[in-house]
Short mmCIF file of C-alpha atoms in Angstrom, two decimals:
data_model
loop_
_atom_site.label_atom_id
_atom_site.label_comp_id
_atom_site.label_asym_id
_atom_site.label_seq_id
_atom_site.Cartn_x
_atom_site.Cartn_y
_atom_site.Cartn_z
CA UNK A 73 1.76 -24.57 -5.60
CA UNK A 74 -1.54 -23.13 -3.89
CA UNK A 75 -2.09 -22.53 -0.41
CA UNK A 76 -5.04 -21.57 1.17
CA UNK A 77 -3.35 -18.41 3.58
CA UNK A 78 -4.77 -15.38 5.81
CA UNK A 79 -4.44 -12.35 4.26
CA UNK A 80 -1.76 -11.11 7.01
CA UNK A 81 0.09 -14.30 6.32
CA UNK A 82 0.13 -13.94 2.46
CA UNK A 83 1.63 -10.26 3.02
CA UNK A 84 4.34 -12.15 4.70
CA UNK A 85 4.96 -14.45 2.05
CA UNK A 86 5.10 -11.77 -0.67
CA UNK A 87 7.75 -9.90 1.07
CA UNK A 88 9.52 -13.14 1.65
CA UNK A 89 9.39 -13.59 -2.08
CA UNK A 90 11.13 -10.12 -2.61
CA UNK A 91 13.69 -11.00 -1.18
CA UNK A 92 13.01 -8.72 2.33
CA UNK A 93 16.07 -9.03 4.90
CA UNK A 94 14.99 -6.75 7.95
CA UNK A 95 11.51 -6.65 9.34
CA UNK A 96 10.31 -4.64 12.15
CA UNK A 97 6.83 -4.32 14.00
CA UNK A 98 4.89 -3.57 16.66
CA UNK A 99 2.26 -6.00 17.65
CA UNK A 100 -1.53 -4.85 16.89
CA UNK A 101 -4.48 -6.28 15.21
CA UNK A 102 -5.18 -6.35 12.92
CA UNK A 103 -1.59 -6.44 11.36
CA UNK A 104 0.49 -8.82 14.24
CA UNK A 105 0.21 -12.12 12.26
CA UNK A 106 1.74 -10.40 9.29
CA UNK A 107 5.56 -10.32 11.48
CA UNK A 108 4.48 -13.58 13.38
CA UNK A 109 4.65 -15.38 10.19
CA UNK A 110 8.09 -13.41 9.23
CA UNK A 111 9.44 -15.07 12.04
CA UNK A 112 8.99 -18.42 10.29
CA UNK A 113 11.37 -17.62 6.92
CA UNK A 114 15.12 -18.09 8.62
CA UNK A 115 17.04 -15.65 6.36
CA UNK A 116 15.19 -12.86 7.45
CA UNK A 117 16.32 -11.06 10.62
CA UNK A 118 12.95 -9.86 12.62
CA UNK A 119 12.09 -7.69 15.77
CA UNK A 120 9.80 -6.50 17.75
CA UNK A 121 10.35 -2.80 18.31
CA UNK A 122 9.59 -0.80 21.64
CA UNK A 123 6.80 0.81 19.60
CA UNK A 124 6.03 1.61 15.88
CA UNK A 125 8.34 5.07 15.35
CA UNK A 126 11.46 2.79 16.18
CA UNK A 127 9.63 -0.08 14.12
CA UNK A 128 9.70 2.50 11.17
CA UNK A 129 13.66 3.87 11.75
CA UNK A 130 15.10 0.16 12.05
CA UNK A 131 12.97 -0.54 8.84
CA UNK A 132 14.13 2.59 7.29
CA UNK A 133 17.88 2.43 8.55
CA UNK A 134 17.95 -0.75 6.81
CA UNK A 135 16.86 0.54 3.78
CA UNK A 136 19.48 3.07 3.30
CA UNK A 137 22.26 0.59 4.39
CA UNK A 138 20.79 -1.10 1.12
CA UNK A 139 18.50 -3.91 2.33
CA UNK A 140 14.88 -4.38 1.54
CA UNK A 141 13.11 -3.74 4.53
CA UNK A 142 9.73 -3.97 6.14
CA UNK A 143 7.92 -2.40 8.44
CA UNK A 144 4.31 -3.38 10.21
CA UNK A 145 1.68 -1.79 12.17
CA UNK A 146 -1.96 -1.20 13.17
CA UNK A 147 -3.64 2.19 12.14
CA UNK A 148 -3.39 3.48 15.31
CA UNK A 149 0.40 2.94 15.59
CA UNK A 150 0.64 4.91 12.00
CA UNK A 151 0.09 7.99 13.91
CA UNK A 152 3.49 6.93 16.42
CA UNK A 153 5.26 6.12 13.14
CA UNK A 154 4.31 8.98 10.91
CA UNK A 155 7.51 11.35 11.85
CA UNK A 156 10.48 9.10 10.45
CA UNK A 157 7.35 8.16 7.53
CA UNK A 158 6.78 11.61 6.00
CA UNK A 159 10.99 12.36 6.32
CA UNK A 160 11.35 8.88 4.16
CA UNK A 161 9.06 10.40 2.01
CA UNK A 162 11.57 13.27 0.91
CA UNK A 163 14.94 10.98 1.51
CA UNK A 164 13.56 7.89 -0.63
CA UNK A 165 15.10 4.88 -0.37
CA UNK A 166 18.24 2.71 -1.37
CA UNK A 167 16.98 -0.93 -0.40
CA UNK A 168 13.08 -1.33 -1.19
CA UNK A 169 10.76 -0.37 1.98
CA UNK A 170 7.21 -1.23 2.17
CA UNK A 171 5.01 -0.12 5.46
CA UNK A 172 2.46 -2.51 6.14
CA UNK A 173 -0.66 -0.82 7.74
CA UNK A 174 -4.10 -2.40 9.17
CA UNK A 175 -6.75 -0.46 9.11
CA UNK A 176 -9.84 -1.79 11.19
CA UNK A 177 -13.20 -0.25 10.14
CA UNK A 178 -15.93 -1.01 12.82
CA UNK A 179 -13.21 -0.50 15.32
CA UNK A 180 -13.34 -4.84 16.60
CA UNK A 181 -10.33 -4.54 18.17
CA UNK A 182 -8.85 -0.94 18.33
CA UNK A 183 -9.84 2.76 20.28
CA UNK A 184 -10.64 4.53 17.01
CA UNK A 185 -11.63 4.70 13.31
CA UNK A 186 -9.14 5.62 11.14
CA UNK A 187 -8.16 6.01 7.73
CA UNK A 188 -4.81 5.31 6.34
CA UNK A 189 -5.31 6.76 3.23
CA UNK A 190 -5.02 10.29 4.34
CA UNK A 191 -1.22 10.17 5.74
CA UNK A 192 -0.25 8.29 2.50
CA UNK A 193 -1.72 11.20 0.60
CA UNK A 194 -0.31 13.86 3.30
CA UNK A 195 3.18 12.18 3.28
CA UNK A 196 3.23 12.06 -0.64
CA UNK A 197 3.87 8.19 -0.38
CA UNK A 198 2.59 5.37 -2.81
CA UNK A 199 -0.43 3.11 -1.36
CA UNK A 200 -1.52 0.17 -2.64
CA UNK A 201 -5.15 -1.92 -1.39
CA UNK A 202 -5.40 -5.65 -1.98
CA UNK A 203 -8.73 -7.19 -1.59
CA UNK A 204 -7.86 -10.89 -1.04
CA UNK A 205 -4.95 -13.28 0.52
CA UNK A 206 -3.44 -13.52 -3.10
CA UNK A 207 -3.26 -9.69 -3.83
CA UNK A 208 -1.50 -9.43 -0.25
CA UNK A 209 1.50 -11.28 -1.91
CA UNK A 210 1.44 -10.04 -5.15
CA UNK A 211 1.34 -6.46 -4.02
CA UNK A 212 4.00 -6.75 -1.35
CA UNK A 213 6.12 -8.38 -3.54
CA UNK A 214 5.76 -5.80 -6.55
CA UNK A 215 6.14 -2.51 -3.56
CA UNK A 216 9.43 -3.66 -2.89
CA UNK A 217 10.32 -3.31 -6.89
CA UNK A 218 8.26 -0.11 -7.16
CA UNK A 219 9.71 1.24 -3.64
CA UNK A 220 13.00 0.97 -6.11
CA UNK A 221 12.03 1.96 -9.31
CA UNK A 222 10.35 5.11 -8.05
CA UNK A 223 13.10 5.45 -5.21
CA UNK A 224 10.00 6.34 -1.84
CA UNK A 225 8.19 4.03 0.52
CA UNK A 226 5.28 2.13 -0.42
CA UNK A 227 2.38 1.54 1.61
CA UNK A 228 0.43 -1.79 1.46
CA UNK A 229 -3.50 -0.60 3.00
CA UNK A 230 -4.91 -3.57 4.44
CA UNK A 231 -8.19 -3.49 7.13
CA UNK A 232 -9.44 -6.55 9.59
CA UNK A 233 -11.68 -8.35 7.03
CA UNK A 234 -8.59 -8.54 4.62
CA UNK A 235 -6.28 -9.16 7.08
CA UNK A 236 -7.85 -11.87 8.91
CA UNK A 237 -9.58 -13.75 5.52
CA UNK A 238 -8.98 -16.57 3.99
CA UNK A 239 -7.96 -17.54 0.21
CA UNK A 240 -6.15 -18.97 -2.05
CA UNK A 241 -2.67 -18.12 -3.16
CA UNK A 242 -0.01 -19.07 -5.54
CA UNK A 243 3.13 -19.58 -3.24
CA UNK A 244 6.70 -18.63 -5.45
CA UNK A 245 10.11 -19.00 -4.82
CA UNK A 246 12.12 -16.24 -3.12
CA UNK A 247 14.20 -13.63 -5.06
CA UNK A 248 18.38 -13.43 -3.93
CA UNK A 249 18.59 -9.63 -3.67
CA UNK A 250 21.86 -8.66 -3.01
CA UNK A 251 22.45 -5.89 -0.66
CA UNK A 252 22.83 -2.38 -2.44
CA UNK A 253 25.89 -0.52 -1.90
CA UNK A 254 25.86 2.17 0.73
CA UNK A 255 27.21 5.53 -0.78
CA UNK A 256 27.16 8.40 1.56
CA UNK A 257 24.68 11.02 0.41
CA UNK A 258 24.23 13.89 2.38
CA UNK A 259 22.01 16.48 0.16
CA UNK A 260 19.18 12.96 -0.04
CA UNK A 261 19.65 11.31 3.62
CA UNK A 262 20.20 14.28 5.88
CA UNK A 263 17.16 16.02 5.65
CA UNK A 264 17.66 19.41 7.19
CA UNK A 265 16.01 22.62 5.64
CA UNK A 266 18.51 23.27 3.07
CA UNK A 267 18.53 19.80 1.49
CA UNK A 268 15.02 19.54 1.89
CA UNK A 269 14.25 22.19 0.38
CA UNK A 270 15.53 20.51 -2.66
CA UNK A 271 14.55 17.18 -2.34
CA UNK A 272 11.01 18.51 -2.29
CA UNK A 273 11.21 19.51 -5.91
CA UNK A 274 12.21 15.42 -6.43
CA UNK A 275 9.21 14.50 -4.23
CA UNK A 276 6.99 16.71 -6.58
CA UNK A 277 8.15 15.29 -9.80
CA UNK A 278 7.92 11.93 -8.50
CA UNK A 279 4.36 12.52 -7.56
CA UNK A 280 3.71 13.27 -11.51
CA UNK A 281 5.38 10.29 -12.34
CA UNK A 282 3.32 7.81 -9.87
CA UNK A 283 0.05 9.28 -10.98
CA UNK A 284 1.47 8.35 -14.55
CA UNK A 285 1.94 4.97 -13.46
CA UNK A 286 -1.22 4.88 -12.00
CA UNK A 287 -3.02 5.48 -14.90
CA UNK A 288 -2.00 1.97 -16.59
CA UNK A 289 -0.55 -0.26 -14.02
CA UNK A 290 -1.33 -4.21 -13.08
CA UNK A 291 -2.83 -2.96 -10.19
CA UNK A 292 -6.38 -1.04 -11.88
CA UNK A 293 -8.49 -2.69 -14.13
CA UNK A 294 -12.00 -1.73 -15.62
CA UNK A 295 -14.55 -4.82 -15.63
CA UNK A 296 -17.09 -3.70 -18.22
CA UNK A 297 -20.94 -5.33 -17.73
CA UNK A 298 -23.74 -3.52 -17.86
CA UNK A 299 -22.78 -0.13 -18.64
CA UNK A 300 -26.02 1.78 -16.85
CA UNK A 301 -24.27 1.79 -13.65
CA UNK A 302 -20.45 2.03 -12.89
CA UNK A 303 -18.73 1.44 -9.42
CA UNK A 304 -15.44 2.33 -8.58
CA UNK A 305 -14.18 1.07 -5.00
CA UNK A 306 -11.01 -0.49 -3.64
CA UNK A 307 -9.86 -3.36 -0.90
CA UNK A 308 -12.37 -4.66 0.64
CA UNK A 309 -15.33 -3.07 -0.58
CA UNK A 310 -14.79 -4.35 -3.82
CA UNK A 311 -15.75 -7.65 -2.15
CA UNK A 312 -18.40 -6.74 -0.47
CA UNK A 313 -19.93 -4.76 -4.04
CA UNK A 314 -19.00 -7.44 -6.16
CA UNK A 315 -21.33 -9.74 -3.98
CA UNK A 316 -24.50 -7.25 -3.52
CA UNK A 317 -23.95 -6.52 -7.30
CA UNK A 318 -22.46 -9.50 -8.83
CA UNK A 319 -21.67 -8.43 -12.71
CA UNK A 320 -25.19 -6.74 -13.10
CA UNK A 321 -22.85 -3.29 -12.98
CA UNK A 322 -19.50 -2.20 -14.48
CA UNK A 323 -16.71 -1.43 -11.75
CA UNK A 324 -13.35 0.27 -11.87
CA UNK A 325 -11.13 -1.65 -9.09
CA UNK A 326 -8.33 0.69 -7.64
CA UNK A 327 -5.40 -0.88 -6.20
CA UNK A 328 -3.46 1.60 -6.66
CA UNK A 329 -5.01 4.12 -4.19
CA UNK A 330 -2.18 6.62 -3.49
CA UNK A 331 -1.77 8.99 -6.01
CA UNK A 332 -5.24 7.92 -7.82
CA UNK A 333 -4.93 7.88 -11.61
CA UNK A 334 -7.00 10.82 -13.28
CA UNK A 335 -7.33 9.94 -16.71
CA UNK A 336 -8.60 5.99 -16.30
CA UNK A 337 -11.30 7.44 -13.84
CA UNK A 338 -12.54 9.57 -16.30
CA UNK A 339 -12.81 7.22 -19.16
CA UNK A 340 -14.35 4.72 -16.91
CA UNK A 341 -17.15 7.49 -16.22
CA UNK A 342 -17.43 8.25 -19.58
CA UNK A 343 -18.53 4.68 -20.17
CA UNK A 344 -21.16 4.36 -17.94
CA UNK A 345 -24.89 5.87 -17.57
CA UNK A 346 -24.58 6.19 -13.66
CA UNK A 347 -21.55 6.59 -10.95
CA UNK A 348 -20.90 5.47 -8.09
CA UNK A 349 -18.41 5.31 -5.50
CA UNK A 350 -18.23 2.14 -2.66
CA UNK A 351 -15.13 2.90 -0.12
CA UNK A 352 -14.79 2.51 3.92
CA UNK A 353 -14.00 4.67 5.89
CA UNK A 354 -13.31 8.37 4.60
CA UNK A 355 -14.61 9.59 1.10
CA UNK A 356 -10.96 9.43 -0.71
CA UNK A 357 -12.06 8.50 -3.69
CA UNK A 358 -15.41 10.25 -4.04
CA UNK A 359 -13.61 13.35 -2.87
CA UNK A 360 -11.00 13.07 -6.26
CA UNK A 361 -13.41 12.40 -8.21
CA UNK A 362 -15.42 15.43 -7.50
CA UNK A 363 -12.26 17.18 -7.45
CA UNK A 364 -11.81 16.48 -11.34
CA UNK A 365 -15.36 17.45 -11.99
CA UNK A 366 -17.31 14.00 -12.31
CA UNK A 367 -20.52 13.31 -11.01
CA UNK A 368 -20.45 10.70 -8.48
CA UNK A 369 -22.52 9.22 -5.82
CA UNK A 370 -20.61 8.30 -2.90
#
């Protein structure tokens, strides 16, 4: 069945899909509707927290006790949340966690301009960017299997125009995740100096082995056209280039923005005459791409 769904509301129904048990948020656009529409799925227990760090440790708290477990804020309340964040970072997970984040480029209903994508990429933490309602569900719902697979926190990046945009999406069935079992663990969960020492070695390696991911996953794809001009861009800009450009240039589209993949950018550059780079806010991508010695025009 299709549905014609918000992007905030199709986030919702992908982590309903995945089987998520424990959400909490604080309100702020442009992320609130994503938990106001959590509210609606009875088999999921939902709060709103006295601001976004306890958001974050009820979210992460249920996690370890084995649940999949959500988490939802504007950028601005990233910055309240980011102490528990970057220590989930080195613990990992046991239940899958995802941290929903709105960004809000042009600043419509917030105090600053901010960009997410740095404290993914300072925290070490996966990040992935949909661009329309039905990439909000199918990217929640795959961060809580990833969150698992690759044992961290994911990040789902969206920004107002996603958020608060209409499309169509394919509506599924929801997944019966049992809760996982609860083992005591010390040396992963108790992050003082000693054991973090240690875990930062695991953080490291599984750095190596997202990029690796990142190089072939569902979530980047090449669309070849004309080859005398290439775009690579993300989220919402890929909207907004694929209608000032239609398919009169090539583009690489990056969901998967934290850790970017290395070797798919430069084969994608390799394949076109001239490159460019179309992101909001910060130069992320531009900035990596330089980095690994490709000419780009941001």
């Amino acid at each position: 069945m299709k549905k014609l769904m918000l992007g905030n509301a199709a986030a919702a129904q992908g982590a309903y899909e995945a089987g998520v048990r424990v959400v909490a948020s604080y309100p702020g656009t442009p992320s609130t509707e994503i938990t106001e529409n959590m509210v609606k799925y009875d088999d999921v227990y939902v709060e709103w927290s006295p601001n976004e760090k306890v958001a974050a440790e009820v979210a992460v708290g249920a996690s370890i006790g084995g649940a999949r477990a959500m988490s939802c804020m504007k950028h601005v309340g990233l910055n309240v949340m980011a102490d528990p964040v970057f220590t989930a970072a080195y613990t990992g997970v046991n239940g899958g966690l995802v941290l929903c984040v709105a960004d809000d480029p042009g600043m419509h209903s917030s105090q600053n301009e901010q960009d997410s994508r740095h404290y993914a990429k300072a925290s070490k933490t996966a990040m992935l960017e949909p661009s329309d309602s039905q990439e909000c569900k199918e990217f929640t719902r795959r961060a809580f299997e990833l969150s698992e697979q690759f044992d961290t926190p994911f990040f789902i990046r969206l920004s107002t125009r996603v958020s608060h945009s209409q499309s169509m999406v394919e509506i599924g069935e929801r997944e019966n995740i049992e809760l996982k079992p609860y083992e005591k663990n010390v040396p992963k969960y108790v992050m003082m100096p000693a054991m973090a020492v240690k875990r930062h070695v695991v953080v490291e390696e599984r750095t190596k082995k997202l990029t690796e991911f990142a190089e072939n996953c569902e979530f980047n794809r090449i669309e070849l056209n004309d080859t005398k001009i290439g775009v690579i861009t993300s989220g919402i800009s890929y909207m907004y280039a694929k209608e000032a450009l239609g398919n009169s240039v090539s583009y690489l589209k990056l969901g998967m923005v934290c850790p970017l993949p290395e070797k798919l950018i430069r084969d994608f550059a390799s394949k076109v005459d001239k490159l460019y780079v179309v992101e909001e806010l910060d130069p992320i991508i531009e900035t990596h791409c330089k980095a690994l010695g490709i000419n780009v025009t941001g």
